[in-house]
CSV table of N, CA, C and O in Angstrom, one decimal:
chain,number,residue,atom,x,y,z
N,25,UNK,N,0.9,-1.2,0.0
N,25,UNK,CA,0.0,0.0,0.0
N,25,UNK,C,0.9,1.2,0.0
N,25,UNK,O,1.9,1.3,0.7
N,26,UNK,N,0.6,2.2,-0.8
N,26,UNK,CA,1.3,3.4,-0.9
N,26,UNK,C,0.4,4.6,-0.7
N,26,UNK,O,-0.8,4.5,-1.0
N,27,UNK,N,0.9,5.7,-0.2
N,27,UNK,CA,0.0,6.8,0.0
N,27,UNK,C,0.0,7.8,-1.2
N,27,UNK,O,1.0,7.9,-1.9
N,28,UNK,N,-1.1,8.5,-1.4
N,28,UNK,CA,-1.3,9.4,-2.5
N,28,UNK,C,-0.8,10.8,-2.0
N,28,UNK,O,-1.5,11.4,-1.1
N,29,UNK,N,0.3,11.3,-2.5
N,29,UNK,CA,0.9,12.6,-2.1
N,29,UNK,C,-0.1,13.7,-2.4
N,29,UNK,O,-0.2,14.7,-1.6
N,30,UNK,N,-0.8,13.7,-3.5
N,30,UNK,CA,-1.8,14.7,-3.8
N,30,UNK,C,-2.9,14.8,-2.8
N,30,UNK,O,-3.4,15.8,-2.4
N,31,UNK,N,-3.3,13.6,-2.3
N,31,UNK,CA,-4.4,13.5,-1.3
N,31,UNK,C,-3.9,14.2,0.0
N,31,UNK,O,-4.6,15.0,0.6
N,32,UNK,N,-2.7,13.8,0.4
N,32,UNK,CA,-2.1,14.4,1.6
N,32,UNK,C,-2.0,15.9,1.5
N,32,UNK,O,-2.4,16.7,2.4
N,33,UNK,N,-1.6,16.4,0.3
N,33,UNK,CA,-1.5,17.9,0.1
N,33,UNK,C,-2.9,18.5,0.2
N,33,UNK,O,-3.0,19.6,0.8
N,34,UNK,N,-3.9,17.9,-0.4
N,34,UNK,CA,-5.3,18.4,-0.3
N,34,UNK,C,-5.7,18.5,1.2
N,34,UNK,O,-6.3,19.5,1.6
N,35,UNK,N,-5.4,17.4,2.0
N,35,UNK,CA,-5.8,17.5,3.4
N,35,UNK,C,-5.1,18.6,4.1
N,35,UNK,O,-5.7,19.3,4.9
N,36,UNK,N,-3.8,18.7,3.9
N,36,UNK,CA,-3.0,19.8,4.5
N,36,UNK,C,-3.6,21.2,4.2
N,36,UNK,O,-3.8,22.0,5.1
N,37,UNK,N,-3.9,21.4,2.9
N,37,UNK,CA,-4.4,22.7,2.5
N,37,UNK,C,-5.9,22.9,3.0
N,37,UNK,O,-6.2,23.9,3.5
N,38,UNK,N,-6.7,21.9,2.9
N,38,UNK,CA,-8.1,22.0,3.3
N,38,UNK,C,-8.3,22.2,4.8
N,38,UNK,O,-9.2,22.8,5.2
N,39,UNK,N,-7.3,21.6,5.6
N,39,UNK,CA,-7.5,21.7,7.1
N,39,UNK,C,-6.6,22.9,7.6
N,39,UNK,O,-6.6,23.0,8.9
N,40,UNK,N,-6.0,23.7,6.8
N,40,UNK,CA,-5.2,24.8,7.3
N,40,UNK,C,-5.9,25.7,8.3
N,40,UNK,O,-5.3,26.1,9.3
N,41,UNK,N,-7.2,26.0,8.0
N,41,UNK,CA,-7.9,26.8,9.0
N,41,UNK,C,-8.1,26.2,10.4
N,41,UNK,O,-8.3,26.9,11.4
N,42,UNK,N,-7.9,24.9,10.5
N,42,UNK,CA,-8.0,24.2,11.8
N,42,UNK,C,-6.7,24.0,12.5
N,42,UNK,O,-6.7,23.8,13.7
N,43,UNK,N,-5.6,24.0,11.8
N,43,UNK,CA,-4.3,23.9,12.4
N,43,UNK,C,-3.3,23.3,11.4
N,43,UNK,O,-3.6,23.3,10.2
N,44,UNK,N,-2.2,22.8,11.9
N,44,UNK,CA,-1.1,22.3,11.0
N,44,UNK,C,-1.2,20.7,10.9
N,44,UNK,O,-1.2,20.0,11.9
N,45,UNK,N,-1.3,20.3,9.7
N,45,UNK,CA,-1.3,18.8,9.4
N,45,UNK,C,0.1,18.4,9.1
N,45,UNK,O,0.7,18.9,8.2
N,46,UNK,N,0.5,17.4,9.9
N,46,UNK,CA,1.8,16.8,9.6
N,46,UNK,C,1.6,15.3,9.3
N,46,UNK,O,0.6,14.8,9.6
N,47,UNK,N,2.6,14.7,8.8
N,47,UNK,CA,2.5,13.3,8.4
N,47,UNK,C,3.7,12.5,8.8
N,47,UNK,O,4.8,13.0,9.0
N,48,UNK,N,3.5,11.2,9.0
N,48,UNK,CA,4.6,10.3,9.2
N,48,UNK,C,4.4,9.1,8.4
N,48,UNK,O,3.3,8.5,8.4
N,49,UNK,N,5.3,8.7,7.6
N,49,UNK,CA,5.2,7.5,6.8
N,49,UNK,C,5.2,6.3,7.6
N,49,UNK,O,6.1,6.2,8.5
N,50,UNK,N,4.3,5.3,7.3
N,50,UNK,CA,4.2,4.1,8.1
N,50,UNK,C,3.7,3.0,7.3
N,50,UNK,O,2.6,3.1,6.8
N,51,UNK,N,4.5,2.0,7.0
N,51,UNK,CA,4.1,0.8,6.3
N,51,UNK,C,3.5,1.2,4.9
N,51,UNK,O,2.5,0.6,4.5
N,52,UNK,N,4.1,2.2,4.2
N,52,UNK,CA,3.6,2.6,2.9
N,52,UNK,C,2.5,3.6,2.9
N,52,UNK,O,2.2,4.2,1.9
N,53,UNK,N,1.9,3.8,4.0
N,53,UNK,CA,0.8,4.7,4.1
N,53,UNK,C,1.3,6.0,4.9
N,53,UNK,O,2.5,6.0,5.3
N,54,UNK,N,0.5,7.0,5.0
N,54,UNK,CA,0.9,8.2,5.8
N,54,UNK,C,-0.1,8.3,7.0
N,54,UNK,O,-1.3,8.3,6.8
N,55,UNK,N,0.5,8.4,8.2
N,55,UNK,CA,-0.3,8.7,9.3
N,55,UNK,C,-0.4,10.2,9.5
N,55,UNK,O,0.7,10.9,9.4
N,56,UNK,N,-1.6,10.8,9.6
N,56,UNK,CA,-1.7,12.2,9.6
N,56,UNK,C,-2.1,12.7,11.0
N,56,UNK,O,-2.9,12.1,11.7
N,57,UNK,N,-1.5,13.8,11.4
N,57,UNK,CA,-1.7,14.5,12.7
N,57,UNK,C,-2.2,15.9,12.5
N,57,UNK,O,-1.7,16.6,11.6
N,58,UNK,N,-3.1,16.4,13.3
N,58,UNK,CA,-3.5,17.8,13.3
N,58,UNK,C,-3.1,18.3,14.6
N,58,UNK,O,-3.5,17.9,15.7
N,59,UNK,N,-2.1,19.3,14.5
N,59,UNK,CA,-1.5,19.9,15.7
N,59,UNK,C,-1.1,18.8,16.7
N,59,UNK,O,-1.4,18.9,17.9
N,60,UNK,N,-0.5,17.7,16.2
N,60,UNK,CA,0.0,16.7,17.1
N,60,UNK,C,-0.9,15.6,17.5
N,60,UNK,O,-0.6,14.6,18.1
N,61,UNK,N,-2.2,15.7,17.1
N,61,UNK,CA,-3.2,14.6,17.4
N,61,UNK,C,-3.4,13.8,16.2
N,61,UNK,O,-3.8,14.3,15.1
N,62,UNK,N,-3.3,12.5,16.3
N,62,UNK,CA,-3.5,11.6,15.2
N,62,UNK,C,-5.0,11.6,14.8
N,62,UNK,O,-5.8,11.5,15.7
N,63,UNK,N,-5.3,11.7,13.5
N,63,UNK,CA,-6.7,11.8,13.1
N,63,UNK,C,-7.0,11.0,11.9
N,63,UNK,O,-8.1,10.8,11.5
N,64,UNK,N,-6.0,10.6,11.1
N,64,UNK,CA,-6.3,9.9,9.9
N,64,UNK,C,-5.1,9.1,9.4
N,64,UNK,O,-3.9,9.3,9.8
N,65,UNK,N,-5.4,8.2,8.4
N,65,UNK,CA,-4.4,7.5,7.7
N,65,UNK,C,-4.7,7.7,6.2
N,65,UNK,O,-5.9,7.8,5.8
N,66,UNK,N,-3.7,8.0,5.4
N,66,UNK,CA,-3.9,8.1,4.0
N,66,UNK,C,-3.1,7.0,3.2
N,66,UNK,O,-1.9,6.8,3.5
N,67,UNK,N,-3.8,6.3,2.4
N,67,UNK,CA,-3.1,5.5,1.4
N,67,UNK,C,-3.6,6.0,0.0
N,67,UNK,O,-3.3,7.1,-0.3
N,68,UNK,N,-4.4,5.3,-0.7
N,68,UNK,CA,-4.9,5.8,-1.9
N,68,UNK,C,-6.3,6.4,-1.6
N,68,UNK,O,-7.0,7.0,-2.5
N,69,UNK,N,-6.7,6.3,-0.3
N,69,UNK,CA,-7.9,6.9,0.2
N,69,UNK,C,-7.6,7.6,1.6
N,69,UNK,O,-6.5,7.4,2.1
N,70,UNK,N,-8.6,8.3,2.1
N,70,UNK,CA,-8.4,8.9,3.4
N,70,UNK,C,-9.3,8.2,4.4
N,70,UNK,O,-10.5,7.9,4.1
N,71,UNK,N,-8.7,7.8,5.5
N,71,UNK,CA,-9.4,7.0,6.6
N,71,UNK,C,-9.3,7.9,7.8
N,71,UNK,O,-8.2,8.1,8.3
N,72,UNK,N,-10.4,8.3,8.4
N,72,UNK,CA,-10.5,9.1,9.6
N,72,UNK,C,-10.6,8.2,10.8
N,72,UNK,O,-11.3,7.2,10.8
N,73,UNK,N,-9.9,8.7,11.9
N,73,UNK,CA,-10.0,8.0,13.2
N,73,UNK,C,-11.4,8.0,13.7
N,73,UNK,O,-12.1,9.0,13.6
N,74,UNK,N,-11.8,6.9,14.3
N,74,UNK,CA,-13.2,6.8,14.9
N,74,UNK,C,-13.0,6.1,16.3
N,74,UNK,O,-12.0,5.6,16.6
N,75,UNK,N,-14.1,6.1,17.0
N,75,UNK,CA,-14.2,5.4,18.3
N,75,UNK,C,-15.6,5.1,18.6
N,75,UNK,O,-16.5,5.4,17.8
N,76,UNK,N,-15.9,4.4,19.7
N,76,UNK,CA,-17.2,4.0,20.0
N,76,UNK,C,-18.2,5.2,20.1
N,76,UNK,O,-19.3,5.1,19.8
N,77,UNK,N,-17.6,6.3,20.6
N,77,UNK,CA,-18.4,7.5,20.7
N,77,UNK,C,-18.9,8.1,19.4
N,77,UNK,O,-19.9,8.7,19.3
N,78,UNK,N,-18.1,8.0,18.4
N,78,UNK,CA,-18.4,8.6,17.1
N,78,UNK,C,-18.9,7.6,16.0
N,78,UNK,O,-19.3,8.0,14.9
N,79,UNK,N,-18.9,6.3,16.4
N,79,UNK,CA,-19.2,5.2,15.4
N,79,UNK,C,-20.6,5.4,14.8
N,79,UNK,O,-20.8,5.2,13.6
N,80,UNK,N,-21.6,5.9,15.6
N,80,UNK,CA,-23.0,6.0,15.0
N,80,UNK,C,-23.0,7.0,13.9
N,80,UNK,O,-23.7,6.8,12.9
N,81,UNK,N,-22.2,8.1,14.0
N,81,UNK,CA,-22.2,9.1,13.0
N,81,UNK,C,-21.5,8.6,11.7
N,81,UNK,O,-22.0,8.8,10.6
N,82,UNK,N,-20.5,7.8,11.9
N,82,UNK,CA,-19.8,7.2,10.7
N,82,UNK,C,-20.7,6.2,10.1
N,82,UNK,O,-20.8,6.1,8.8
N,83,UNK,N,-21.4,5.4,10.9
N,83,UNK,CA,-22.4,4.4,10.4
N,83,UNK,C,-23.5,5.1,9.6
N,83,UNK,O,-23.8,4.6,8.5
N,84,UNK,N,-24.0,6.2,10.1
N,84,UNK,CA,-25.1,6.9,9.4
N,84,UNK,C,-24.6,7.4,8.0
N,84,UNK,O,-25.4,7.4,7.1
N,85,UNK,N,-23.4,7.8,7.9
N,85,UNK,CA,-22.9,8.3,6.7
N,85,UNK,C,-22.4,7.2,5.7
N,85,UNK,O,-22.0,7.4,4.6
N,86,UNK,N,-22.5,5.9,6.2
N,86,UNK,CA,-22.1,4.8,5.4
N,86,UNK,C,-20.6,4.6,5.2
N,86,UNK,O,-20.2,4.0,4.2
N,87,UNK,N,-19.8,5.0,6.1
N,87,UNK,CA,-18.4,5.0,6.0
N,87,UNK,C,-17.8,3.6,6.5
N,87,UNK,O,-17.9,3.3,7.7
N,88,UNK,N,-17.3,2.9,5.6
N,88,UNK,CA,-16.8,1.6,6.0
N,88,UNK,C,-15.6,1.6,6.9
N,88,UNK,O,-14.9,2.6,6.9
N,89,UNK,N,-15.4,0.5,7.6
N,89,UNK,CA,-14.2,0.4,8.5
N,89,UNK,C,-13.0,0.0,7.8
N,89,UNK,O,-13.0,-0.7,6.8
N,90,UNK,N,-11.8,0.5,8.3
N,90,UNK,CA,-10.5,0.1,7.7
N,90,UNK,C,-10.2,-1.3,8.2
N,90,UNK,O,-10.2,-1.6,9.3
N,91,UNK,N,-9.9,-2.1,7.2
N,91,UNK,CA,-9.5,-3.5,7.5
N,91,UNK,C,-8.2,-3.8,6.7
N,91,UNK,O,-7.9,-3.2,5.7
N,92,UNK,N,-7.5,-4.8,7.2
N,92,UNK,CA,-6.3,-5.3,6.5
N,92,UNK,C,-6.2,-6.8,6.9
N,92,UNK,O,-6.7,-7.3,7.9
N,93,UNK,N,-5.5,-7.5,6.0
N,93,UNK,CA,-5.2,-8.9,6.3
N,93,UNK,C,-3.8,-9.1,6.9
N,93,UNK,O,-2.8,-8.6,6.3
N,94,UNK,N,-3.8,-9.7,8.1
N,94,UNK,CA,-2.5,-9.9,8.8
N,94,UNK,C,-1.7,-11.0,8.2
N,94,UNK,O,-2.2,-11.7,7.3
N,95,UNK,N,-0.5,-11.2,8.6
N,95,UNK,CA,0.4,-12.2,8.1
N,95,UNK,C,-0.2,-13.6,8.3
N,95,UNK,O,0.1,-14.5,7.5
N,96,UNK,N,-1.0,-13.8,9.3
N,96,UNK,CA,-1.6,-15.1,9.6
N,96,UNK,C,-2.9,-15.3,8.8
N,96,UNK,O,-3.5,-16.3,8.9
N,97,UNK,N,-3.3,-14.3,7.9
N,97,UNK,CA,-4.4,-14.5,7.1
N,97,UNK,C,-5.7,-14.0,7.7
N,97,UNK,O,-6.8,-13.9,7.0
N,98,UNK,N,-5.7,-13.6,9.0
N,98,UNK,CA,-6.9,-13.0,9.6
N,98,UNK,C,-7.1,-11.6,9.2
N,98,UNK,O,-6.2,-10.8,9.0
N,99,UNK,N,-8.4,-11.3,9.0
N,99,UNK,CA,-8.8,-9.9,8.7
N,99,UNK,C,-8.9,-9.1,10.0
N,99,UNK,O,-9.6,-9.5,10.9
N,100,UNK,N,-8.1,-8.0,10.1
N,100,UNK,CA,-8.0,-7.2,11.2
N,100,UNK,C,-8.8,-5.9,11.0
N,100,UNK,O,-8.8,-5.4,9.8
N,101,UNK,N,-9.5,-5.3,12.0
N,101,UNK,CA,-10.3,-4.1,11.9
N,101,UNK,C,-9.7,-3.1,12.8
N,101,UNK,O,-9.3,-3.3,13.9
N,102,UNK,N,-9.5,-1.9,12.2
N,102,UNK,CA,-8.9,-0.8,13.0
N,102,UNK,C,-10.0,0.3,13.2
N,102,UNK,O,-10.9,0.4,12.4
N,103,UNK,N,-9.8,1.2,14.1
N,103,UNK,CA,-10.8,2.3,14.4
N,103,UNK,C,-10.5,3.5,13.5
N,103,UNK,O,-10.3,4.6,13.9
N,104,UNK,N,-10.7,3.2,12.2
N,104,UNK,CA,-10.6,4.2,11.2
N,104,UNK,C,-11.8,4.0,10.2
N,104,UNK,O,-12.1,2.8,10.0
N,105,UNK,N,-12.3,5.1,9.7
N,105,UNK,CA,-13.4,5.0,8.7
N,105,UNK,C,-13.1,5.7,7.4
N,105,UNK,O,-12.4,6.7,7.4
N,106,UNK,N,-13.5,5.1,6.3
N,106,UNK,CA,-13.3,5.8,5.0
N,106,UNK,C,-14.0,7.1,5.0
N,106,UNK,O,-15.1,7.2,5.4
N,107,UNK,N,-13.3,8.1,4.5
N,107,UNK,CA,-13.9,9.5,4.4
N,107,UNK,C,-15.1,9.4,3.5
N,107,UNK,O,-15.1,8.8,2.4
N,108,UNK,N,-16.1,10.2,3.8
N,108,UNK,CA,-17.3,10.3,2.9
N,108,UNK,C,-16.8,11.0,1.6
N,108,UNK,O,-15.9,11.8,1.6
N,109,UNK,N,-17.5,10.6,0.5
N,109,UNK,CA,-17.1,11.2,-0.8
N,109,UNK,C,-17.0,12.7,-0.8
N,109,UNK,O,-16.1,13.3,-1.4
N,110,UNK,N,-17.9,13.4,-0.1
N,110,UNK,CA,-18.0,14.8,-0.1
N,110,UNK,C,-16.7,15.4,0.5
N,110,UNK,O,-16.3,16.5,0.1
N,111,UNK,N,-16.0,14.7,1.3
N,111,UNK,CA,-14.7,15.2,1.9
N,111,UNK,C,-13.6,15.4,0.9
N,111,UNK,O,-12.7,16.1,1.2
N,112,UNK,N,-13.7,14.7,-0.2
N,112,UNK,CA,-12.7,14.8,-1.2
N,112,UNK,C,-12.9,16.0,-2.2
N,112,UNK,O,-12.0,16.4,-2.9
N,113,UNK,N,-14.1,16.6,-2.1
N,113,UNK,CA,-14.4,17.6,-3.0
N,113,UNK,C,-14.7,19.0,-2.4
N,113,UNK,O,-14.7,20.0,-3.0
N,114,UNK,N,-14.9,19.0,-1.1
N,114,UNK,CA,-15.4,20.1,-0.4
N,114,UNK,C,-14.6,20.3,0.9
N,114,UNK,O,-14.7,19.5,1.8
N,115,UNK,N,-13.9,21.4,1.0
N,115,UNK,CA,-13.0,21.7,2.2
N,115,UNK,C,-13.9,21.8,3.5
N,115,UNK,O,-13.4,21.3,4.5
N,116,UNK,N,-15.1,22.3,3.4
N,116,UNK,CA,-15.9,22.4,4.6
N,116,UNK,C,-16.3,21.0,5.1
N,116,UNK,O,-16.3,20.7,6.3
N,117,UNK,N,-16.6,20.1,4.2
N,117,UNK,CA,-16.9,18.7,4.5
N,117,UNK,C,-15.7,18.0,5.1
N,117,UNK,O,-15.7,17.3,6.1
N,118,UNK,N,-14.5,18.3,4.5
N,118,UNK,CA,-13.3,17.7,5.0
N,118,UNK,C,-13.0,18.1,6.4
N,118,UNK,O,-12.7,17.3,7.3
N,119,UNK,N,-13.3,19.4,6.7
N,119,UNK,CA,-13.1,20.0,8.0
N,119,UNK,C,-14.1,19.4,9.0
N,119,UNK,O,-13.7,19.0,10.1
N,120,UNK,N,-15.3,19.2,8.6
N,120,UNK,CA,-16.3,18.7,9.5
N,120,UNK,C,-15.9,17.3,9.9
N,120,UNK,O,-16.0,17.0,11.1
N,121,UNK,N,-15.6,16.4,9.0
N,121,UNK,CA,-15.2,15.0,9.3
N,121,UNK,C,-13.9,15.0,10.1
N,121,UNK,O,-13.7,14.1,11.0
N,122,UNK,N,-13.0,15.8,9.7
N,122,UNK,CA,-11.7,15.8,10.4
N,122,UNK,C,-11.8,16.2,11.9
N,122,UNK,O,-11.2,15.7,12.8
N,123,UNK,N,-12.7,17.2,12.2
N,123,UNK,CA,-13.0,17.6,13.6
N,123,UNK,C,-13.5,16.3,14.4
N,123,UNK,O,-13.0,16.1,15.5
N,124,UNK,N,-14.4,15.6,13.8
N,124,UNK,CA,-14.9,14.4,14.5
N,124,UNK,C,-13.7,13.4,14.7
N,124,UNK,O,-13.6,12.8,15.8
N,125,UNK,N,-12.9,13.2,13.7
N,125,UNK,CA,-11.7,12.3,13.9
N,125,UNK,C,-10.7,12.8,14.9
N,125,UNK,O,-10.2,12.0,15.7
N,126,UNK,N,-10.5,14.1,14.9
N,126,UNK,CA,-9.5,14.7,15.9
N,126,UNK,C,-10.1,14.5,17.3
N,126,UNK,O,-9.3,14.1,18.2
N,127,UNK,N,-11.4,14.6,17.5
N,127,UNK,CA,-11.9,14.4,18.9
N,127,UNK,C,-11.7,12.9,19.3
N,127,UNK,O,-11.4,12.6,20.4
N,128,UNK,N,-11.9,12.0,18.3
N,128,UNK,CA,-11.6,10.6,18.6
N,128,UNK,C,-10.2,10.4,18.9
N,128,UNK,O,-9.8,9.6,19.8
N,129,UNK,N,-9.3,11.0,18.2
N,129,UNK,CA,-7.9,11.0,18.5
N,129,UNK,C,-7.5,11.5,19.8
N,129,UNK,O,-6.7,10.9,20.5
N,130,UNK,N,-8.1,12.5,20.3
N,130,UNK,CA,-7.9,13.1,21.6
N,130,UNK,C,-8.4,12.1,22.7
N,130,UNK,O,-7.7,11.9,23.7
N,131,UNK,N,-9.5,11.6,22.5
N,131,UNK,CA,-10.1,10.6,23.5
N,131,UNK,C,-9.2,9.4,23.5
N,131,UNK,O,-8.9,8.9,24.6
N,132,UNK,N,-8.7,8.9,22.4
N,132,UNK,CA,-7.8,7.8,22.4
N,132,UNK,C,-6.4,8.1,23.1
N,132,UNK,O,-5.9,7.2,23.8
N,133,UNK,N,-5.9,9.3,23.0
N,133,UNK,CA,-4.7,9.7,23.6
N,133,UNK,C,-4.8,9.7,25.1
N,133,UNK,O,-3.9,9.4,25.9
N,134,UNK,N,-6.0,10.1,25.6
N,134,UNK,CA,-6.2,10.2,27.0
N,134,UNK,C,-6.2,8.8,27.7
N,134,UNK,O,-5.8,8.6,28.8
N,135,UNK,N,-6.7,7.8,26.9
N,135,UNK,CA,-6.8,6.4,27.4
N,135,UNK,C,-5.4,5.8,27.6
N,135,UNK,O,-5.3,4.9,28.4
N,136,UNK,N,-4.5,6.2,26.8
N,136,UNK,CA,-3.1,5.6,26.9
N,136,UNK,C,-2.4,6.3,28.0
N,136,UNK,O,-2.3,7.5,28.2
N,137,UNK,N,-1.8,5.4,28.8
N,137,UNK,CA,-1.0,5.9,30.0
N,137,UNK,C,0.5,5.7,29.6
N,137,UNK,O,0.9,4.7,29.0
N,138,UNK,N,1.3,6.6,30.1
N,138,UNK,CA,2.8,6.4,29.9
N,138,UNK,C,3.3,5.2,30.5
N,138,UNK,O,2.8,4.8,31.6
N,139,UNK,N,4.2,4.5,29.9
N,139,UNK,CA,4.8,3.3,30.5
N,139,UNK,C,5.7,3.7,31.7
N,139,UNK,O,6.4,4.7,31.6
N,140,UNK,N,5.7,2.9,32.7
N,140,UNK,CA,6.6,3.1,33.8
N,140,UNK,C,7.8,2.2,33.6
N,140,UNK,O,7.6,1.0,33.3
N,141,UNK,N,8.9,2.7,33.7
N,141,UNK,CA,10.1,1.9,33.4
N,141,UNK,C,10.9,1.7,34.5
N,141,UNK,O,11.6,1.4,35.2
């Protein structure tokens, strides 16, 4: 899987009013952060972070879950949802869905505790 550089550039430009979008390459895809909060994965599509609190809204919009096949052949599901089609064409829609994803990212970060070493 490889990420679409044009898509990442669109997200960075479209979300500029909300903050700074940075990326980190990871296994051929790009993990996207808004002001340091993970909110999306980009490959050839955009996948927004979701969680139990936001799942109903993603379900209502018909946004499929991110899945991949592991080395053992099992299909794994991650807490990311495919961006609605409107998010690819309309910066306001992109911002709307990104806000929902950032909130899920913030909630996820709160749940993680630093390791004690």
